[in-house]
Amino acid sequence: QNRVLGVKKIAAFFGISLTEEELQSVVGGSSFDSMKKNSQETHGAFGSALFRKGGVSDWKNFFSEEQNKEMDKAFEEYLRGTKLGTKLKYDVYCKA
């Protein structure tokens, strides 16, 4: 949600000192648009499938109703109430 802060935390964890220019380069390179633009180079043929528009209810372009029900059931069983489940914001982004 805050790439600048995220990059700073990762760099601090690994003991890496970044100049402002390096920080901005990493932040820019880690934007969705940048990763999508370079997806064929970084992820090969699967790049275009990995970096797509996303968004609320976008699952309808990829999953059938039956597949979505299976995913909802799996989420409820394995992730609901966990830290990861909370961070995923499943109810906001996936269950529309």
Coordinates of C-alpha atoms in Angstrom, one line a residue:
Q1 CA 0.0 0.0 0.0
N2 CA 3.0 2.3 0.6
R3 CA 5.9 1.2 -1.7
V4 CA 8.3 3.8 -0.4
L5 CA 7.9 2.7 3.2
G6 CA 7.9 -0.9 2.1
V7 CA 11.2 -0.6 0.2
K8 CA 12.7 1.3 3.1
K9 CA 11.7 -1.5 5.5
I10 CA 13.1 -4.2 3.3
A11 CA 16.4 -2.4 2.8
A12 CA 16.7 -1.8 6.6
F13 CA 16.0 -5.5 7.2
F14 CA 18.8 -6.5 4.9
G15 CA 21.1 -3.7 6.2
I16 CA 21.2 -2.0 2.8
S17 CA 21.6 1.8 2.6
L18 CA 19.8 3.3 -0.4
T19 CA 20.3 6.8 -1.9
E20 CA 17.2 8.7 -2.7
E21 CA 17.8 8.0 -6.4
E22 CA 18.1 4.2 -5.7
L23 CA 15.0 4.3 -3.6
Q24 CA 13.0 6.0 -6.3
S25 CA 14.3 3.6 -8.9
V26 CA 13.1 0.6 -6.9
V27 CA 9.8 2.2 -6.1
G28 CA 9.2 3.1 -9.8
G29 CA 10.3 -0.4 -10.9
S30 CA 7.9 -2.0 -8.5
S31 CA 4.8 -0.2 -9.6
F32 CA 2.1 -2.3 -11.2
D33 CA 2.4 -0.5 -14.5
S34 CA 6.1 -1.0 -14.6
M35 CA 5.9 -4.7 -13.7
K36 CA 3.1 -5.2 -16.3
K37 CA 5.1 -3.4 -19.0
N38 CA 8.2 -5.7 -18.4
S39 CA 6.2 -8.9 -17.6
Q40 CA 7.2 -10.7 -20.8
E41 CA 10.9 -10.1 -20.0
T42 CA 10.6 -11.0 -16.3
H43 CA 8.1 -13.8 -16.4
G44 CA 8.1 -15.1 -20.0
A45 CA 4.9 -16.3 -21.7
F46 CA 3.0 -16.2 -18.4
G47 CA 3.7 -12.5 -17.8
S48 CA 0.5 -11.2 -19.4
A49 CA -1.6 -13.6 -17.3
L50 CA 0.1 -12.6 -14.0
F51 CA -0.2 -8.9 -14.5
R52 CA -3.7 -8.0 -15.4
K53 CA -6.1 -5.2 -14.5
G54 CA -7.5 -6.9 -11.4
G55 CA -10.2 -5.1 -9.5
V56 CA -13.4 -5.9 -7.7
S57 CA -15.4 -8.7 -9.3
D58 CA -12.7 -9.2 -12.0
W59 CA -12.8 -12.9 -11.1
K60 CA -15.9 -13.1 -13.3
N61 CA -13.6 -12.9 -16.3
F62 CA -11.7 -15.9 -15.3
F63 CA -13.8 -18.2 -13.0
S64 CA -17.1 -19.8 -13.4
E65 CA -19.7 -19.4 -10.6
E66 CA -18.9 -23.0 -9.5
Q67 CA -15.1 -22.3 -9.3
N68 CA -15.8 -19.1 -7.4
K69 CA -17.9 -21.0 -4.8
E70 CA -15.1 -23.5 -4.4
M71 CA -12.6 -20.6 -3.8
D72 CA -15.0 -19.0 -1.3
K73 CA -15.3 -22.3 0.6
A74 CA -11.5 -22.8 0.6
F75 CA -11.0 -19.3 1.9
E76 CA -13.5 -19.8 4.7
E77 CA -12.0 -23.1 5.7
Y78 CA -8.3 -22.1 5.6
L79 CA -7.8 -18.3 5.8
R80 CA -10.8 -16.7 7.5
G81 CA -9.7 -15.2 10.8
T82 CA -6.0 -15.5 10.1
K83 CA -3.5 -12.7 9.7
L84 CA -3.1 -13.5 6.0
G85 CA -6.9 -13.7 5.5
T86 CA -7.2 -10.2 6.9
K87 CA -4.4 -8.8 4.7
L88 CA -5.9 -10.3 1.6
K89 CA -9.1 -8.3 2.1
Y90 CA -10.9 -11.2 0.5
D91 CA -14.4 -9.9 1.2
V92 CA -13.5 -6.6 -0.5
Y93 CA -11.7 -7.8 -3.6
C94 CA -12.8 -11.3 -4.2
K95 CA -16.3 -11.9 -2.8
A96 CA -18.4 -9.5 -4.9

